Short mmCIF file of C-alpha atoms in Angstrom, two decimals:
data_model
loop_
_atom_site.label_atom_id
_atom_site.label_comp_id
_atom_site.label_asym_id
_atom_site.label_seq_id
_atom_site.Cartn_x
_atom_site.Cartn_y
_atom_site.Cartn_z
CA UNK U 1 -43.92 -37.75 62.96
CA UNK U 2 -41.78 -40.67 62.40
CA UNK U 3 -37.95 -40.67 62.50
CA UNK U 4 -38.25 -41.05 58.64
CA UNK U 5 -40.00 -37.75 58.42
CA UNK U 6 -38.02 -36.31 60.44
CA UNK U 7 -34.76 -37.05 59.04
CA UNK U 8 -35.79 -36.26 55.67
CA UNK U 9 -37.15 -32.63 57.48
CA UNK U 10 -33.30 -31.96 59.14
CA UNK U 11 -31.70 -32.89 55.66
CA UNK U 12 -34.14 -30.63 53.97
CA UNK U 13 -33.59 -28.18 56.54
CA UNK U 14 -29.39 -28.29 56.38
CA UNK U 15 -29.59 -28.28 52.57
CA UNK U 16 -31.33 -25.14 52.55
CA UNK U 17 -29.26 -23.55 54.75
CA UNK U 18 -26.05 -25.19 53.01
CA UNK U 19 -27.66 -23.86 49.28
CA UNK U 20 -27.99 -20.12 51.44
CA UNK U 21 -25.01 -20.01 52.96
CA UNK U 22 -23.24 -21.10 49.42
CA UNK U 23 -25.60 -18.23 47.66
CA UNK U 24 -24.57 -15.67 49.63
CA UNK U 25 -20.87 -16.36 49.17
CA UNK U 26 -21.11 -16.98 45.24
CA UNK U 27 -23.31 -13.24 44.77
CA UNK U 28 -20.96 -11.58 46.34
CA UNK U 29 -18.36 -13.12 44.41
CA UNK U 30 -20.15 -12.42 41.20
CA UNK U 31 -23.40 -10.77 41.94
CA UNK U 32 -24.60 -12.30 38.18
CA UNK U 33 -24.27 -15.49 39.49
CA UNK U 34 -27.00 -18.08 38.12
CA UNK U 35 -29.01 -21.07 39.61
CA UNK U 36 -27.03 -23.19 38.09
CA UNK U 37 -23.51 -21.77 39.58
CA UNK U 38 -25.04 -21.71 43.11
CA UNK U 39 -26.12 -25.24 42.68
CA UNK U 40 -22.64 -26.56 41.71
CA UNK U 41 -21.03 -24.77 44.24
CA UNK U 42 -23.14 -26.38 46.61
CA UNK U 43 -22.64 -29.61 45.51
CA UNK U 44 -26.35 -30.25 44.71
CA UNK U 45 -28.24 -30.77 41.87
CA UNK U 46 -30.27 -28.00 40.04
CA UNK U 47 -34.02 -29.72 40.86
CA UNK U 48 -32.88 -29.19 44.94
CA UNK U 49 -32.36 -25.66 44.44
CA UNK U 50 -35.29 -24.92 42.90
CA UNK U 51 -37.00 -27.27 45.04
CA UNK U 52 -36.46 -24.71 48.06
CA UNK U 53 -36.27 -21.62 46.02
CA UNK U 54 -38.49 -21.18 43.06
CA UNK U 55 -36.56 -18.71 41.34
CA UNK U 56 -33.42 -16.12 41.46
CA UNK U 57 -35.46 -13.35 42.78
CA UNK U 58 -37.11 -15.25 45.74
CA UNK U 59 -33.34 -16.88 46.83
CA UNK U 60 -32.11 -13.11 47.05
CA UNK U 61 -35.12 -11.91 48.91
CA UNK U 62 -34.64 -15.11 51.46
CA UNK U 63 -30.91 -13.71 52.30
CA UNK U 64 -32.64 -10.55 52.02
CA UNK U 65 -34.21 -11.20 55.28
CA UNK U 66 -31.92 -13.09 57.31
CA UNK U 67 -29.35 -10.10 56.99
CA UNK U 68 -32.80 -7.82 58.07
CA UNK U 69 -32.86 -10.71 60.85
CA UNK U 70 -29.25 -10.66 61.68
CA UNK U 71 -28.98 -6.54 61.78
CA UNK U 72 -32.42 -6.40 64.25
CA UNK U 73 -30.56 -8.45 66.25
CA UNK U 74 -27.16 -6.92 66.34
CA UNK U 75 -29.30 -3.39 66.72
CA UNK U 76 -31.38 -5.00 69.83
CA UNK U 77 -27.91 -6.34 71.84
CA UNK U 78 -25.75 -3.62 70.85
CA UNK U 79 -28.36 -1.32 72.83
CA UNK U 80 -29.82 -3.79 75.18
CA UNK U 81 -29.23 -2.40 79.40
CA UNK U 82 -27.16 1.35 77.73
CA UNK U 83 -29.04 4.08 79.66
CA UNK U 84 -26.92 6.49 78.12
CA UNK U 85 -28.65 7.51 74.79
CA UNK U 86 -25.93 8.45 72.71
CA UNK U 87 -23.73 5.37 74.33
CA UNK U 88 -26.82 2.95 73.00
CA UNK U 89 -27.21 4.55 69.59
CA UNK U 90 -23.48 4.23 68.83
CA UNK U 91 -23.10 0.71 70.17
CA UNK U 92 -26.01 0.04 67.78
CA UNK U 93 -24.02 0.92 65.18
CA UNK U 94 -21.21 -0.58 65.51
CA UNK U 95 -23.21 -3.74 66.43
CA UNK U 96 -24.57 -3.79 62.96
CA UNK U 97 -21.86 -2.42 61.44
CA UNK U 98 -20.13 -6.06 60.85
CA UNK U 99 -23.85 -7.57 59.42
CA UNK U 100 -23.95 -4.64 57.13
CA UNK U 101 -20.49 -4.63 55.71
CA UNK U 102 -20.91 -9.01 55.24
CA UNK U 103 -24.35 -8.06 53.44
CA UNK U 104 -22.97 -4.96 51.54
CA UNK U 105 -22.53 -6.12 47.77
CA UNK U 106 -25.89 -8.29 48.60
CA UNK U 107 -27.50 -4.33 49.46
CA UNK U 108 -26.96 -3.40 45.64
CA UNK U 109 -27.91 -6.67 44.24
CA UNK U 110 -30.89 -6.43 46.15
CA UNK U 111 -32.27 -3.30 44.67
CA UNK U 112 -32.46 -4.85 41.48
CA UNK U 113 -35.17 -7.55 42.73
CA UNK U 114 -36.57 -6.50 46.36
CA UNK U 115 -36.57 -3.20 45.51
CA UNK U 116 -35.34 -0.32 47.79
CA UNK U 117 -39.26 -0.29 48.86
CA UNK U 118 -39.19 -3.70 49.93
CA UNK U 119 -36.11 -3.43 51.91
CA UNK U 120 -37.30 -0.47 54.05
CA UNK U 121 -40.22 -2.91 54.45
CA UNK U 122 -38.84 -5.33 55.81
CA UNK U 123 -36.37 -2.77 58.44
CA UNK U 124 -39.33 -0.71 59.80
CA UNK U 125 -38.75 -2.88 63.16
CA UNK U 126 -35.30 -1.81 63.02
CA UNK U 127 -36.31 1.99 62.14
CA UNK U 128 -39.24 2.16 64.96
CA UNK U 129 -36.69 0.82 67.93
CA UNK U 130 -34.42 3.87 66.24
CA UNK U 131 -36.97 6.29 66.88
CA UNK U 132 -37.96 5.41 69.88
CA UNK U 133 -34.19 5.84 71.27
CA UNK U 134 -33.77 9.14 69.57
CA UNK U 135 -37.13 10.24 71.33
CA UNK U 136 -35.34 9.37 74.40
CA UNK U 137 -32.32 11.21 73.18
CA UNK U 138 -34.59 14.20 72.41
CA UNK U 139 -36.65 13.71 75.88
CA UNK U 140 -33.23 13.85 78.02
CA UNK U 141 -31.37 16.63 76.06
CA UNK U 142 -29.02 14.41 74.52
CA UNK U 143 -29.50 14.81 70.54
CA UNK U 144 -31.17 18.05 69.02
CA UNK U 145 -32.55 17.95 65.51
CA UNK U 146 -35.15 19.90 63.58
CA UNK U 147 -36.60 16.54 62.66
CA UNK U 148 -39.02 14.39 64.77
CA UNK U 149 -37.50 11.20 65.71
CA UNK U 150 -39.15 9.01 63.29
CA UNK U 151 -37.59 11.19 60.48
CA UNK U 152 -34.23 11.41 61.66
CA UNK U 153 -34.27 7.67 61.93
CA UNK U 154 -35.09 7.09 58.50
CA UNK U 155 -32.26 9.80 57.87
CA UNK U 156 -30.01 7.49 60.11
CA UNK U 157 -31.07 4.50 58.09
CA UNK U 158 -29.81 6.65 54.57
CA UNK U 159 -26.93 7.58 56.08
CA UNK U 160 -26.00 3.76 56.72
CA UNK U 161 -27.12 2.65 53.19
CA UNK U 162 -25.16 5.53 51.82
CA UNK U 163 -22.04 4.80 54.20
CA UNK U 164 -22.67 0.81 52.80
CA UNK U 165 -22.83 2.17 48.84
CA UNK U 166 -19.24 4.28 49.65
CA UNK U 167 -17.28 1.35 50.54
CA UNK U 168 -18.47 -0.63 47.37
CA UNK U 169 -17.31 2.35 45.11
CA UNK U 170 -14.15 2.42 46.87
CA UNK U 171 -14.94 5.90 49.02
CA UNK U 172 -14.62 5.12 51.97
CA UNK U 173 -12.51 1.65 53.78
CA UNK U 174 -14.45 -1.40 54.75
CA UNK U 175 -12.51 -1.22 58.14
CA UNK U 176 -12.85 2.54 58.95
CA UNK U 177 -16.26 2.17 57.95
CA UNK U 178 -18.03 1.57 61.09
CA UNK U 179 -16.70 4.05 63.49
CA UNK U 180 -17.21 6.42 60.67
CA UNK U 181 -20.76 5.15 60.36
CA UNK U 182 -21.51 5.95 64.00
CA UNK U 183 -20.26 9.21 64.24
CA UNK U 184 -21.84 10.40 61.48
CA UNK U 185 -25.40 9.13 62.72
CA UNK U 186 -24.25 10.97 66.26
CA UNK U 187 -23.64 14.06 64.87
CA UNK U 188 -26.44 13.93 62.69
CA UNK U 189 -28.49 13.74 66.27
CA UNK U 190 -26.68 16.68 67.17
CA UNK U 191 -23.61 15.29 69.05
CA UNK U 192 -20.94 17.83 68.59
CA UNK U 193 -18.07 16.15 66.38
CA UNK U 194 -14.95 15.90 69.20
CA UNK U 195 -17.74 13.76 71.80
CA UNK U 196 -19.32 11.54 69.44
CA UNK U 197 -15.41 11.02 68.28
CA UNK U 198 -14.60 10.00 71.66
CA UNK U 199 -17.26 8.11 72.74
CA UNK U 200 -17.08 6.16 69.80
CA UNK U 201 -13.01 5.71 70.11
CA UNK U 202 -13.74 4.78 73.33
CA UNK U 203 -16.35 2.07 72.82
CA UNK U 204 -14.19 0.75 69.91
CA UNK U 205 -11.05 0.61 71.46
#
């Protein structure tokens, strides 16, 4: 590859990333935003952002999954060497919490063009690793449920979304949000309230 090539790949590369980073910001600003908008605030012409995104719907599902990206990876390190299963399901929470409230407004917008289908799609990696922990939570007498893991994690992954949809409506504040977020999934894994309080007080303070 020459170093022609391969300068022309980097700017490509950092103009996409520029034209994301700018799309993100001016949807969640005004979630109507058009092509045209994004371009401008990016400073580029209309041609280069269709040039890397064919239309409105494919840009969204692109930041679509880099927050999916961004939350696996916040899930993997927030529970990455916990033994404790209810330590590692609440750090994974509030791992993700900060991804999820950046990517909130983008959530709603989303379900207009992914679909809710094709954003449970794309977080089944997410969902599985949940399961699997809660199976260990179940296996060691940690959490009780009447639901199989795999089901309480995609009751843990509604609870999030729902917890996500309160603080846009104004239910519930953006910086109470995520210790609220992992209690709730705690208890919901049969924590009693006054531990998974603590724990969670404890791991935020």
């Amino acid at each position: 590859m020459s170093a022609m090539t391969t300068g022309n790949s980097t700017r490509a590369d950092t103009n996409r990333r520029r034209i994301l980073d700018v799309a993100l910001a001016e949807l969640l600003r005004d979630p109507d935003a058009s092509m045209d908008q994004i371009a401008r605030a990016a400073g580029v012409v209309r041609r280069t952002v269709y040039g890397h995104f064919p239309s409105r719907e494919a840009l969204i599902s692109t930041l679509v999954d880099d927050a999916v990206q961004a939350l696996a990876e916040a899930h993997a390190a927030g529970r990455a060497g916990v033994e404790d299963p209810a330590e590692a399901v609440a750090r994974s929470v509030l791992a993700i919490w900060p991804i999820a409230d950046r990517y909130r407004l983008l959530v709603a917008l989303a379900r207009r063009t992914v679909t809710t289908q094709g954003i449970r799609e794309r977080l089944a990696p997410v969902r599985s690793a949940c399961a699997q922990l809660l199976q260990r939570g179940f296996d060691e007498g940690v959490f009780s449920s009447p639901l199989p893991a795999p089901a309480l994690a995609h009751v843990h992954e509604q609870i999030l979304f729902a917890l996500v949809e309160a603080v846009n409506d104004g239910l519930l504040a953006a910086h109470d949000a995520g210790r609220s977020a992992a209690v709730t999934v705690l208890t919901a894994a049969g924590v009693p309230a006054a531990p998974a309080d603590a724990l969670v007080a404890k791991l935020s303070g």
